[in-house]
Amino acid sequence: MGSRASTLLRDEEIEEIKKETGFSHSQITRLYSRFTSLDKGENGTLSREDFQRIPELAINPLGDRIINAFFPEGEDQVNFRGFMRTLAHFRPIEDNEKSKDQNGPEPLNSRSNKLHFAFRLYDLDKDDKISRDELLQVLRMMVGVNISDEQLGSIADRTIQEADQDGDSAISFAEFVKVLEKVDVEQKMSIRFLH
Amino acid sequence: MRPVSGVALLLGLMALPAALGQRSSESHKNSNESFAIVSFKWDHVKEPYIIALWILVASLAKIVFHLSHKVTRVVPESALLIVLGLFLGGIVWAADHLASFSLTPTVFFFYLLPPIVLDAGYFMPNRLFFGNLGSILLYAVIGTVWNAATTGLSLYGVYLTGIMGELKSGLLDFLLFGSLIAAVDPVAVLAVFEEVHVNEVLFIIVFGESLLNDAVTVVLYNVFDSFVAIGEANVTGIECLKGIVSFFVVSLGGTLVGIIFAFLLSLVSRFTKHVRIIEPGFVFIISYLSYLTAEMLSLSAILAITFCGICCQKYVKANISEQSSTTVRYTMKMLASGAETIIFMFLGISAVDPEIWTWNTAFILLTLVFISVYRVIGVVIQTWILNRYRTVQLEIIDQVVMSYGGLRGAVAFALVALLDEKKVKERKLFVSTTIIVVFFTVIFQGLTIKPLVQWLKVKKTEHREPKLNEKLHGRAFDHILSAIEDISGQIGHHYLRDKWSNFDRKYLRKILMRRSAQKSRDQILNVFHELNLKDAISYVAEGERRGSLAFIRSPSTDNMVNVDFSTPLPSTVESSVSYLLREKAGPVCLDMQALEQRRKSIRDTEDTLAHHTLQQYLYKPRQEHKHLYSRHEIMHSEDDKQDKEIFHRTMRKRLESFKSTKLGINHSKKLNKIHKRDRGQKRVKILSQGPRCKLIQISNEVAFFSFPLDLEFSESEENNDYETLHLGKGVDFLANVTKQNFTDAPAGKNIYYLQRFFSPLKYNKIFKSENSQEENTLLMFEGLEDSYMKEPQEKKMLLDIEGNYRSAAARRVQSRRSFHRPKPLHHPKLQKLASLPASCHVPPHSLEQEETQL
């Protein structure tokens, strides 16, 4: 299955990705074949349209936001490295990683990075704060249509109130982390990638 | 009160045949003498009459049960039916001391089981089923063999110690009994699982297991039955080997028969275009034939009909008409549900017969203990093995539900009733034990499984009110995760699936599907496509309502979707907390944990309200919200609605973001103008009906016009990038709708302004081919405004039209008059669309209602 993919992917590249993301060799080749199958333009990068062709994403309320998260600031192509870097956020934290990586750079799949990924989906203007407007937008995406704007507004207000500590009517990343401290983010934001 | 009146009615019905019987014999005597104008012939109609009466009784009983939701919520219907059966059986027996009605194996296997299994197969969520096939097979084959062997051997072991007293049975009899009691019953399991609502993976595993293990049971049963027949002494190694071989032959053979018949059925349904009325009949007859054929060849009939249903569904659904498909759906559900009702009732009735009872406390109790214990052990061991290979893990709670959900049912009973008393000396004991086991599992476990699940779920989570933030972000995490899964293609065996879908596309579809149906793709794409059509209509309708389509083009500055006009009226009731609470207490709410916590915490009203609102309206992540299969309901699910809503939004958003980026920055290649007239032999189909698909065009300034919407779909089959094309197709439609679409009908010349939004590939292809074939048919415009400047003449004409058709009514009338020329409708979905009432004229919320009918 991965034979074609692995011939196209150079070994040293795999090594680098392995180092950076922590994926295993077989996971990388598998994801590479997925990458190439998504890449309809066959130019080694994915565009937004390539992502938008995944049918399930169109019925995911946050689909487009998540697609955007794959693209670095201001770019509209993502290569395999970038693709893997984003996916690496969702790698489960393995037992041996918990102790090992204390002194090295923080791995992409750390709790804080997972949270930051989610935080960035809200924070459109990248000011490291979720404003009421930004929250409202996401809320609107995530709820059914039978809910009135006032209700939604009051929910947004309450949500912010609940998390807000410094009284700026916005949720900073620190506040975001704090309010979710009891949530098992490590587990909720991890998927088992196929080998 | 109600059960009592029901009982009175039933009593009356019971007494009727007896009374009639007497009268009829009298009338027979008299009729010898002279010609009777009217004669009373009870004997003549007796059998079908009684059958019909029983069915009526069972159906009426169902009505009675559902009069009270409180009862059915606590007690599973299957248990109620068994109790009712016991009760009725008691009455009949008290009346004439004769157990005349019982569930005979013939009736069960030939008439009651096939519809249930066919229903399960035909509505099987294929993707999920094949995705989990490995696990299902393991549980079904290994699990059943394990259950049979351990139960049989343990019972035999205990028997040797002498606790059970003297039984005229050898090891083989015990193994035979073990094999028939081993299988989890699809009827019973489904009946209970439907009410418990478990996650989709668990559901499909238990459901699939219960379907497939019947085959295993039947084979084991046959093997041991013949072993018992030839006697213990004569069973040699070769015989055992034969048994194992026969297992594979029987199961694989049954599957093969099913697949062959599915092929036949699909093929036949391809040619039923002109006999729409009997179309649904083919589905039932051919599937039933597969069952009988397998039975005739002594292969596994259950597997045959299951796989017939599983394999044909895709092609049949594509081939037969919408109405036939509805008919098939309803008939199948009706038959299956009816059969199930009768089975449970007759299980109850059959138990009332002193003839069949023999009591042996040790044997019966030990059987109950063994089947439960070994089921648990089997599940735990197998799950442990499976979890090492599975992407989606089966958790402890799943294992508990699986172990506890191992209900035995009518299959075991029918098999035990088949036993030959001459060969199996302890038949009576086996029958009694089976009945006890079935009753115990269905009634006791059925009653307790729901509270158990609830208890476990509550138990598992800490008792803490989740914060709003946690709830909201938690749900966001779920969505993110499922999106990442979709992107990284996590689900299932892609290599095999790809191979299969290739094969399917290359050969099977071409043979088995109508030409028109071949084009409609995978289900999800179909849904896509339909959604797109509807979305398009609602755009048009909304445009008409507002008198302009300007709302589409107003580029929203924020990334948020603007008004969702598919929104029904703003909810007026939801602000009442009690309403919400009531809503949440309904069967829809499966989040027991939330309910539980709600109950425990006292919060201010507003906060509770916020929580409730969120709870109720937050979209569910994909994994949770899919409802898979229900024997009793035809699902127009909530999920569909949710999918639609989200899809609408997504598409709208993409449209907007496309516009805001591309329209703003890059004007070239935006609008393409094609002279339709000149297309000639091109394979572009025009699908339009004047009054229906009317699209109002608005220029960016003020004017708006009304034109028939000419939709076009490229059907270029030479296009090798077919997949992309199709994927893009749904999206393209939307683009088509918003494209600038001008017709100068009076001059007999249609000009298209095509705007491509999402699928550059496709449009490029079309345009390329058109360019190559006829030059100058394709004109590029900088934009609509520019087009006015460039072609003043045309502008003038357009403005004329505007002057003519200013009012909506006038527009409508005009368009009917002038554009009502019949055009061929080639696209199946569009045919559907065309068969809608003139939907463009109704406000969007009524459109919404129509969607559900589609």
XYZ file of C-alpha atoms in Angstrom, chain B residues 29-377:
349
model
C -75.563 -30.375 8.059
C -78.291 -28.165 6.816
C -76.655 -27.291 3.590
C -76.909 -30.827 2.322
C -80.593 -30.539 1.889
C -81.097 -27.474 -0.184
C -79.134 -24.851 -1.939
C -78.164 -22.181 0.504
C -77.904 -18.681 -0.709
C -75.476 -17.825 1.995
C -73.521 -20.481 3.759
C -71.208 -20.211 6.677
C -67.948 -21.944 6.009
C -65.693 -21.571 8.983
C -63.565 -24.586 8.189
C -62.979 -23.223 4.777
C -61.259 -20.099 6.045
C -60.134 -21.330 9.406
C -56.384 -21.292 9.022
C -55.764 -18.016 7.291
C -58.454 -16.497 9.449
C -56.743 -17.481 12.652
C -53.417 -16.314 11.373
C -54.867 -12.983 10.400
C -56.509 -12.703 13.789
C -53.245 -13.345 15.588
C -51.489 -10.766 13.544
C -54.255 -8.345 14.310
C -54.003 -9.109 17.999
C -50.275 -8.583 17.996
C -50.597 -5.313 16.143
C -53.335 -4.075 18.421
C -51.172 -4.989 21.362
C -48.469 -2.784 19.978
C -50.868 0.103 19.797
C -51.852 -0.487 23.382
C -48.253 -0.620 24.554
C -47.436 2.623 22.941
C -50.347 4.400 24.454
C -48.246 4.776 27.498
C -44.772 6.029 26.883
C -43.824 5.525 30.461
C -44.164 1.800 30.145
C -42.360 1.397 26.870
C -39.524 3.542 28.025
C -38.810 1.281 30.949
C -39.830 -2.095 29.626
C -38.622 -3.183 26.231
C -41.378 -4.004 23.829
C -40.085 -7.510 23.317
C -40.527 -8.246 26.998
C -44.036 -6.832 26.951
C -44.920 -8.986 23.985
C -43.639 -12.110 25.661
C -45.694 -11.372 28.729
C -48.697 -10.720 26.577
C -48.065 -14.018 24.824
C -47.888 -15.837 28.116
C -51.117 -14.245 29.130
C -52.936 -15.054 25.914
C -51.535 -18.543 25.890
C -52.852 -18.956 29.401
C -56.285 -17.889 28.315
C -56.360 -20.185 25.325
C -55.114 -23.043 27.410
C -57.647 -22.362 30.116
C -60.376 -22.329 27.478
C -59.767 -25.701 25.852
C -56.721 -27.188 27.602
C -54.982 -27.423 24.331
C -51.888 -25.654 23.284
C -52.891 -25.310 19.702
C -50.745 -22.363 18.873
C -47.053 -22.394 19.081
C -44.084 -21.107 17.238
C -43.207 -23.921 14.906
C -39.751 -24.026 13.383
C -41.215 -24.142 9.895
C -43.204 -20.979 10.319
C -40.329 -19.320 12.041
C -37.639 -20.183 9.552
C -39.698 -19.820 6.417
C -41.886 -16.862 7.119
C -40.893 -14.913 10.186
C -37.126 -14.845 10.115
C -36.477 -13.910 6.467
C -38.145 -10.491 6.573
C -36.247 -9.559 9.698
C -32.907 -10.597 8.345
C -33.577 -9.073 4.950
C -34.501 -5.821 6.604
C -31.301 -5.871 8.585
C -29.266 -6.569 5.464
C -31.002 -4.098 3.233
C -30.648 -1.266 5.675
C -27.227 -2.263 6.864
C -24.876 0.671 7.106
C -22.473 -0.951 4.701
C -19.491 1.230 5.236
C -19.500 0.703 8.920
C -20.255 -2.969 8.588
C -17.360 -3.664 6.299
C -15.160 -1.322 8.247
C -15.652 -3.474 11.305
C -15.989 -6.767 9.504
C -12.919 -8.212 11.133
C -14.155 -7.592 14.631
C -17.624 -8.756 13.747
C -16.342 -11.999 12.294
C -14.167 -12.644 15.284
C -17.022 -12.203 17.696
C -19.444 -14.077 15.496
C -17.301 -17.091 14.698
C -14.801 -17.494 17.479
C -17.150 -16.072 20.064
C -19.965 -18.401 19.172
C -17.781 -21.456 18.991
C -16.300 -20.477 22.320
C -19.714 -20.024 23.883
C -21.022 -23.276 22.502
C -18.018 -25.310 23.489
C -17.584 -23.919 26.972
C -21.255 -24.017 27.837
C -21.661 -27.532 26.543
C -18.511 -28.852 28.151
C -19.114 -27.155 31.477
C -22.624 -28.494 31.660
C -21.347 -31.924 30.840
C -18.666 -31.574 33.468
C -21.179 -30.630 36.092
C -23.447 -33.435 34.956
C -20.658 -35.901 35.575
C -20.474 -34.767 39.168
C -24.047 -35.866 39.535
C -25.719 -32.669 40.718
C -28.237 -32.781 37.928
C -29.371 -36.246 38.644
C -29.741 -38.840 35.948
C -30.041 -37.555 32.409
C -30.182 -39.634 29.292
C -27.612 -37.540 27.553
C -24.087 -37.935 26.421
C -21.404 -35.362 25.712
C -22.725 -34.755 22.229
C -26.163 -33.874 23.500
C -24.651 -31.298 25.758
C -22.584 -29.885 22.963
C -25.643 -29.794 20.766
C -27.476 -27.898 23.436
C -24.496 -25.615 23.923
C -24.428 -24.807 20.238
C -28.058 -23.882 20.017
C -28.012 -21.775 23.127
C -24.770 -20.032 22.205
C -25.927 -17.610 19.596
C -26.919 -14.107 20.417
C -30.170 -13.420 18.695
C -30.470 -10.543 16.233
C -34.138 -10.046 16.922
C -33.793 -9.741 20.653
C -30.577 -7.777 20.578
C -31.860 -5.223 18.157
C -35.075 -4.835 20.018
C -33.176 -3.890 23.123
C -30.250 -2.024 21.616
C -32.505 0.235 19.696
C -33.805 1.529 22.939
C -30.507 1.812 24.711
C -28.731 3.930 22.099
C -25.140 2.895 22.083
C -22.404 4.328 19.922
C -22.241 3.298 16.322
C -19.238 1.041 16.535
C -20.629 -0.937 19.407
C -23.956 -1.131 17.706
C -22.611 -2.442 14.456
C -20.413 -4.966 16.192
C -23.147 -6.449 18.296
C -25.652 -6.236 15.497
C -23.332 -7.743 12.937
C -22.272 -10.393 15.356
C -25.828 -11.409 16.100
C -26.621 -11.618 12.400
C -23.622 -13.651 11.407
C -23.440 -15.912 14.387
C -26.813 -17.370 13.561
C -25.120 -18.958 10.639
C -22.434 -20.344 12.908
C -25.017 -21.662 15.302
C -27.012 -23.337 12.618
C -23.928 -25.025 11.268
C -22.778 -26.149 14.702
C -26.254 -27.317 15.404
C -26.406 -29.348 12.223
C -23.020 -30.862 12.814
C -23.806 -31.943 16.350
C -27.269 -33.011 15.372
C -25.889 -35.404 12.825
C -23.216 -36.527 15.274
C -25.898 -37.345 17.767
C -27.763 -39.201 15.070
C -24.855 -41.417 14.093
C -24.049 -42.049 17.696
C -21.164 -41.090 19.891
C -19.126 -44.153 19.110
C -19.067 -43.509 15.403
C -17.737 -39.976 15.548
C -14.214 -40.169 14.271
C -11.586 -37.632 13.462
C -12.680 -37.664 9.889
C -16.209 -36.801 10.888
C -14.918 -33.877 12.908
C -12.874 -32.716 9.970
C -15.931 -32.974 7.821
C -17.771 -30.862 10.343
C -15.170 -28.133 10.113
C -15.156 -28.252 6.339
C -18.900 -28.127 6.279
C -18.783 -25.016 8.402
C -16.799 -23.168 5.770
C -18.791 -24.586 2.901
C -22.085 -23.733 4.498
C -21.213 -20.200 5.498
C -19.239 -19.207 2.430
C -21.713 -20.977 0.189
C -24.579 -19.124 1.793
C -22.784 -15.850 1.318
C -22.104 -16.690 -2.292
C -25.719 -17.543 -2.965
C -26.680 -14.230 -1.420
C -24.257 -12.342 -3.595
C -25.415 -14.105 -6.738
C -28.991 -13.264 -6.009
C -28.065 -9.707 -5.164
C -26.451 -9.490 -8.565
C -29.568 -10.871 -10.196
C -31.785 -8.531 -8.279
C -29.722 -5.509 -9.183
C -29.715 -6.570 -12.779
C -33.458 -7.054 -12.856
C -34.111 -3.756 -11.172
C -32.202 -2.104 -13.942
C -34.886 -3.028 -16.407
C -38.028 -2.337 -14.456
C -38.450 1.148 -15.732
C -41.735 0.402 -17.417
C -43.224 -1.769 -14.732
C -42.838 0.573 -11.833
C -45.799 -0.908 -10.042
C -44.253 -4.301 -9.469
C -40.754 -2.968 -8.988
C -40.812 -3.302 -5.207
C -42.028 -6.856 -5.548
C -38.804 -7.940 -7.180
C -36.813 -6.859 -4.190
C -38.773 -9.090 -1.877
C -39.238 -12.065 -4.160
C -35.669 -12.361 -5.297
C -34.277 -11.923 -1.806
C -36.678 -14.511 -0.535
C -35.621 -16.837 -3.308
C -32.035 -16.442 -2.201
C -33.091 -17.572 1.239
C -34.976 -20.578 -0.082
C -32.245 -21.509 -2.519
C -29.639 -21.516 0.200
C -31.955 -23.549 2.370
C -32.471 -25.978 -0.495
C -28.732 -26.394 -0.943
C -28.441 -26.746 2.844
C -26.284 -23.670 2.968
C -26.732 -20.888 5.429
C -29.977 -19.216 4.449
C -29.556 -16.413 6.940
C -26.229 -15.452 5.478
C -27.645 -15.688 1.993
C -30.459 -13.262 2.570
C -28.314 -10.961 4.680
C -25.716 -10.622 1.986
C -28.352 -10.382 -0.679
C -29.675 -7.339 1.129
C -26.264 -5.874 1.842
C -24.987 -6.228 -1.685
C -28.035 -5.199 -3.619
C -28.993 -2.137 -1.632
C -26.744 0.276 -3.415
C -27.756 -0.701 -6.909
C -31.390 -1.274 -6.211
C -31.740 2.040 -4.481
C -30.144 3.749 -7.432
C -32.231 1.936 -9.992
C -35.739 1.966 -8.696
C -37.856 5.052 -8.646
C -38.222 7.237 -5.633
C -41.721 5.976 -4.971
C -40.736 2.348 -5.290
C -37.872 2.953 -2.963
C -40.238 4.397 -0.400
C -42.545 1.460 -0.867
C -39.720 -0.968 -0.372
C -38.608 0.846 2.722
C -41.983 0.889 4.344
C -42.970 -2.608 3.335
C -39.733 -4.012 4.599
C -40.021 -2.229 7.882
C -43.601 -3.327 8.208
C -42.828 -6.959 7.509
C -39.832 -7.026 9.790
C -41.509 -5.226 12.595
C -44.597 -7.374 12.244
C -42.595 -10.567 12.178
C -40.730 -9.518 15.251
C -43.932 -8.749 17.091
C -45.393 -12.107 16.207
C -42.230 -13.949 17.166
C -42.130 -12.516 20.637
C -45.794 -12.986 21.213
C -45.657 -16.554 20.092
C -42.612 -17.208 22.198
C -44.826 -16.321 25.111
C -47.715 -18.382 23.864
C -45.555 -21.392 23.143
C -44.359 -21.470 26.688
C -47.847 -22.216 27.924
C -47.900 -25.909 27.311
C -47.362 -28.319 30.164
C -46.388 -30.948 27.638
C -43.041 -29.370 26.989
C -41.963 -28.626 30.500
C -39.508 -30.596 32.525
C -37.864 -28.981 35.442
C -34.312 -29.542 36.465
C -33.190 -26.737 38.712
C -29.506 -27.458 38.541
C -29.417 -27.747 34.779
C -31.436 -24.623 34.162
C -29.666 -22.470 36.702
C -26.256 -23.624 35.615
C -27.094 -22.938 32.001
C -28.025 -19.409 32.897
C -24.850 -18.950 34.868
C -22.615 -20.479 32.254
C -23.938 -18.573 29.301
C -23.558 -15.285 31.141
C -20.123 -16.008 32.548
C -18.686 -17.375 29.343
C -20.135 -14.555 27.376
C -18.329 -12.099 29.618
C -15.077 -14.021 29.473
